[in-house]
Amino acid sequence: YQRRVRGYNIMDNPRETPTRGFKICTPRWYFSGILVYFVLGLIGWTYFVYISYVALPLWLTSPFLSLVLVLLWHIFLVFQLTSYAKVIFTDPGTVPDLEPETEQELLQSDTATQTRWCNTCRFQKPDRAHHCRICRRCILKMDHHCPWVNNCVGFGNYKYFMLFLFWTTVLCLFVVLSFIPFLSLDWKDSSSIFVLIVFIIASTFGVGLFFFTLSHVFLILKNQTTIESSYRNQDNNNIWDIGAFNNWVQVFGEDKFLWLLPLPTSLGNGIKFPRKDDVTA
């Protein structure tokens, strides 16, 4: 087999993500992506109910308010769908094919902690990379495999994953607040039933996603992945924690105005990461 190596000192561009081209995480995408279709169907159903039973009736009594709500709805929806598409179709981080000039070059890598060997892929993998059994390949800075996006969440798409969680939570909160004046217990009115069903779904997903998003915010501030947080004594021996703000910037970038936009602003290349000793030294 062709040997792959860590090759940390070969990657000079701190903003370049090493990939071998995009590919969907699993070859059985049409079957394993059923949750993606479910999410898209739920969004479409919510859109229909919102426009038909909230925006249009409100237009008859308060056109300006209706226009403002519809405009906000579409802004949040565009951000959510764009983030969702990006996290699905962005390579989470493929371990690149790298060959050092000599074996000594590899051994002298200043960031090497220990040799990490993937028994499945049969090559050495960088720090924080892990093998995904579903994708059947190693992922740079792998966080977890998410069936809701039918992709791994890793270095390449972690920001998009966080933005998808954030904008979905915002959209659910917006739907709940917009639907409250239109709630009715008149079971003979089909519109009331539709509004109530969407209200319950949005409330349930909104609360769940809020706490899930909050848990990932804490992980970012500690510079941990979901996998790394499961290690024993990881909080006391986290060599990647370079300070809450620096940890946040590593994922969302240095430009604060781009933090909430689904644009590639994450720092690094997924292979070499700054360490706590580098910052405190």
mmCIF file of N, CA and C in Angstrom, residues 217-271:
data_model
loop_
_atom_site.group_PDB
_atom_site.id
_atom_site.type_symbol
_atom_site.label_atom_id
_atom_site.label_comp_id
_atom_site.label_asym_id
_atom_site.label_seq_id
_atom_site.Cartn_x
_atom_site.Cartn_y
_atom_site.Cartn_z
ATOM 1 N N VAL A 217 -20.590 25.181 22.250
ATOM 2 C CA VAL A 217 -19.904 26.444 22.549
ATOM 3 C C VAL A 217 -18.882 26.224 23.658
ATOM 4 N N PHE A 218 -19.272 25.480 24.689
ATOM 5 C CA PHE A 218 -18.345 25.172 25.777
ATOM 6 C C PHE A 218 -17.149 24.362 25.271
ATOM 7 N N LEU A 219 -17.403 23.424 24.347
ATOM 8 C CA LEU A 219 -16.308 22.636 23.782
ATOM 9 C C LEU A 219 -15.345 23.519 22.994
ATOM 10 N N ILE A 220 -15.899 24.477 22.229
ATOM 11 C CA ILE A 220 -15.043 25.379 21.461
ATOM 12 C C ILE A 220 -14.182 26.222 22.388
ATOM 13 N N LEU A 221 -14.776 26.736 23.455
ATOM 14 C CA LEU A 221 -14.034 27.588 24.388
ATOM 15 C C LEU A 221 -12.923 26.820 25.091
ATOM 16 N N LYS A 222 -13.066 25.500 25.192
ATOM 17 C CA LYS A 222 -12.018 24.653 25.780
ATOM 18 C C LYS A 222 -11.130 24.016 24.725
ATOM 19 N N ASN A 223 -11.439 24.259 23.446
ATOM 20 C CA ASN A 223 -10.699 23.672 22.322
ATOM 21 C C ASN A 223 -10.701 22.146 22.415
ATOM 22 N N GLN A 224 -11.890 21.603 22.526
ATOM 23 C CA GLN A 224 -12.072 20.160 22.570
ATOM 24 C C GLN A 224 -13.089 19.739 21.528
ATOM 25 N N THR A 225 -12.914 18.542 21.020
ATOM 26 C CA THR A 225 -13.941 17.934 20.189
ATOM 27 C C THR A 225 -14.806 17.041 21.069
ATOM 28 N N THR A 226 -15.916 16.582 20.505
ATOM 29 C CA THR A 226 -16.781 15.669 21.260
ATOM 30 C C THR A 226 -16.022 14.401 21.632
ATOM 31 N N ILE A 227 -15.194 13.920 20.709
ATOM 32 C CA ILE A 227 -14.401 12.719 20.986
ATOM 33 C C ILE A 227 -13.397 12.976 22.097
ATOM 34 N N GLU A 228 -12.700 14.112 22.029
ATOM 35 C CA GLU A 228 -11.684 14.422 23.033
ATOM 36 C C GLU A 228 -12.294 14.662 24.403
ATOM 37 N N SER A 229 -13.507 15.189 24.450
ATOM 38 C CA SER A 229 -14.149 15.451 25.747
ATOM 39 C C SER A 229 -14.509 14.168 26.484
ATOM 40 N N SER A 230 -14.521 13.052 25.765
ATOM 41 C CA SER A 230 -14.853 11.771 26.399
ATOM 42 C C SER A 230 -13.635 11.112 27.035
ATOM 43 N N TYR A 231 -12.429 11.674 26.783
ATOM 44 C CA TYR A 231 -11.224 11.116 27.372
ATOM 45 C C TYR A 231 -11.176 11.434 28.863
ATOM 46 N N ARG A 232 -10.590 10.557 29.624
ATOM 47 C CA ARG A 232 -10.432 10.799 31.052
ATOM 48 C C ARG A 232 -9.383 11.887 31.305
ATOM 49 N N ASN A 233 -9.682 12.741 32.270
ATOM 50 C CA ASN A 233 -8.769 13.811 32.687
ATOM 51 C C ASN A 233 -8.377 14.726 31.531
ATOM 52 N N GLN A 234 -9.236 14.803 30.513
ATOM 53 C CA GLN A 234 -8.903 15.633 29.366
ATOM 54 C C GLN A 234 -8.866 17.111 29.731
ATOM 55 N N ASP A 235 -9.735 17.542 30.655
ATOM 56 C CA ASP A 235 -9.772 18.951 31.034
ATOM 57 C C ASP A 235 -8.464 19.396 31.688
ATOM 58 N N ASN A 236 -7.824 18.484 32.411
ATOM 59 C CA ASN A 236 -6.583 18.829 33.100
ATOM 60 C C ASN A 236 -5.354 18.686 32.210
ATOM 61 N N ASN A 237 -5.461 17.920 31.131
ATOM 62 C CA ASN A 237 -4.313 17.656 30.264
ATOM 63 C C ASN A 237 -4.599 18.046 28.820
ATOM 64 N N ASN A 238 -5.366 19.112 28.633
ATOM 65 C CA ASN A 238 -5.716 19.540 27.288
ATOM 66 C C ASN A 238 -4.617 20.453 26.740
ATOM 67 N N ILE A 239 -3.755 19.882 25.900
ATOM 68 C CA ILE A 239 -2.628 20.648 25.375
ATOM 69 C C ILE A 239 -3.052 21.624 24.285
ATOM 70 N N TRP A 240 -4.302 21.504 23.798
ATOM 71 C CA TRP A 240 -4.771 22.348 22.699
ATOM 72 C C TRP A 240 -5.474 23.617 23.191
ATOM 73 N N ASP A 241 -5.710 23.722 24.500
ATOM 74 C CA ASP A 241 -6.410 24.884 25.060
ATOM 75 C C ASP A 241 -5.458 26.079 25.105
ATOM 76 N N ILE A 242 -5.683 27.059 24.229
ATOM 77 C CA ILE A 242 -4.811 28.243 24.156
ATOM 78 C C ILE A 242 -5.538 29.498 24.631
ATOM 79 N N GLY A 243 -6.573 29.309 25.412
ATOM 80 C CA GLY A 243 -7.352 30.442 25.904
ATOM 81 C C GLY A 243 -8.692 30.519 25.198
ATOM 82 N N ALA A 244 -9.736 30.884 25.929
ATOM 83 C CA ALA A 244 -11.101 30.834 25.402
ATOM 84 C C ALA A 244 -11.246 31.638 24.105
ATOM 85 N N PHE A 245 -10.741 32.868 24.094
ATOM 86 C CA PHE A 245 -10.900 33.705 22.900
ATOM 87 C C PHE A 245 -10.120 33.142 21.714
ATOM 88 N N ASN A 246 -8.881 32.727 21.951
ATOM 89 C CA ASN A 246 -8.074 32.151 20.876
ATOM 90 C C ASN A 246 -8.686 30.847 20.359
ATOM 91 N N ASN A 247 -9.268 30.081 21.254
ATOM 92 C CA ASN A 247 -9.946 28.853 20.837
ATOM 93 C C ASN A 247 -11.132 29.165 19.932
ATOM 94 N N TRP A 248 -11.870 30.200 20.307
ATOM 95 C CA TRP A 248 -13.036 30.608 19.513
ATOM 96 C C TRP A 248 -12.602 31.110 18.133
ATOM 97 N N VAL A 249 -11.555 31.923 18.097
ATOM 98 C CA VAL A 249 -11.055 32.476 16.838
ATOM 99 C C VAL A 249 -10.547 31.366 15.931
ATOM 100 N N GLN A 250 -10.010 30.321 16.505
ATOM 101 C CA GLN A 250 -9.500 29.208 15.716
ATOM 102 C C GLN A 250 -10.605 28.575 14.870
ATOM 103 N N VAL A 251 -11.830 28.591 15.371
ATOM 104 C CA VAL A 251 -12.962 28.001 14.648
ATOM 105 C C VAL A 251 -13.654 29.036 13.766
ATOM 106 N N PHE A 252 -13.888 30.246 14.288
ATOM 107 C CA PHE A 252 -14.714 31.237 13.586
ATOM 108 C C PHE A 252 -13.905 32.308 12.866
ATOM 109 N N GLY A 253 -12.617 32.359 13.089
ATOM 110 C CA GLY A 253 -11.805 33.332 12.384
ATOM 111 C C GLY A 253 -11.597 34.621 13.158
ATOM 112 N N GLU A 254 -10.762 35.491 12.613
ATOM 113 C CA GLU A 254 -10.383 36.721 13.302
ATOM 114 C C GLU A 254 -11.359 37.870 13.052
ATOM 115 N N ASP A 255 -12.099 37.829 11.956
ATOM 116 C CA ASP A 255 -13.027 38.901 11.618
ATOM 117 C C ASP A 255 -14.376 38.654 12.293
ATOM 118 N N LYS A 256 -14.706 39.466 13.282
ATOM 119 C CA LYS A 256 -15.944 39.282 14.043
ATOM 120 C C LYS A 256 -17.185 39.444 13.172
ATOM 121 N N PHE A 257 -17.094 40.238 12.108
ATOM 122 C CA PHE A 257 -18.254 40.475 11.253
ATOM 123 C C PHE A 257 -18.590 39.250 10.394
ATOM 124 N N LEU A 258 -17.701 38.288 10.345
ATOM 125 C CA LEU A 258 -17.920 37.086 9.533
ATOM 126 C C LEU A 258 -18.247 35.861 10.387
ATOM 127 N N TRP A 259 -18.321 36.043 11.697
ATOM 128 C CA TRP A 259 -18.542 34.901 12.577
ATOM 129 C C TRP A 259 -19.869 34.195 12.296
ATOM 130 N N LEU A 260 -20.918 34.953 12.006
ATOM 131 C CA LEU A 260 -22.243 34.363 11.831
ATOM 132 C C LEU A 260 -22.580 34.106 10.360
ATOM 133 N N LEU A 261 -21.613 34.278 9.482
ATOM 134 C CA LEU A 261 -21.835 34.037 8.058
ATOM 135 C C LEU A 261 -21.201 32.713 7.651
ATOM 136 N N PRO A 262 -21.882 31.916 6.833
ATOM 137 C CA PRO A 262 -21.336 30.615 6.401
ATOM 138 C C PRO A 262 -20.235 30.772 5.368
ATOM 139 N N LEU A 263 -19.124 31.348 5.812
ATOM 140 C CA LEU A 263 -17.958 31.558 4.959
ATOM 141 C C LEU A 263 -16.753 30.874 5.593
ATOM 142 N N PRO A 264 -15.784 30.423 4.793
ATOM 143 C CA PRO A 264 -14.614 29.712 5.338
ATOM 144 C C PRO A 264 -13.630 30.658 6.004
ATOM 145 N N THR A 265 -13.735 30.806 7.318
ATOM 146 C CA THR A 265 -12.866 31.721 8.055
ATOM 147 C C THR A 265 -12.055 31.022 9.142
ATOM 148 N N SER A 266 -12.185 29.707 9.277
ATOM 149 C CA SER A 266 -11.449 28.981 10.314
ATOM 150 C C SER A 266 -9.951 29.059 10.052
ATOM 151 N N LEU A 267 -9.171 29.107 11.144
ATOM 152 C CA LEU A 267 -7.721 29.214 11.028
ATOM 153 C C LEU A 267 -7.084 27.826 11.060
ATOM 154 N N GLY A 268 -5.939 27.711 10.412
ATOM 155 C CA GLY A 268 -5.189 26.463 10.453
ATOM 156 C C GLY A 268 -5.416 25.609 9.225
ATOM 157 N N ASN A 269 -4.812 24.430 9.241
ATOM 158 C CA ASN A 269 -4.927 23.504 8.112
ATOM 159 C C ASN A 269 -5.428 22.128 8.526
ATOM 160 N N GLY A 270 -5.762 21.950 9.809
ATOM 161 C CA GLY A 270 -6.290 20.665 10.263
ATOM 162 C C GLY A 270 -5.231 19.657 10.603
ATOM 163 N N ILE A 271 -3.973 19.979 10.353
ATOM 164 C CA ILE A 271 -2.879 19.045 10.622
ATOM 165 C C ILE A 271 -2.048 19.522 11.811
#
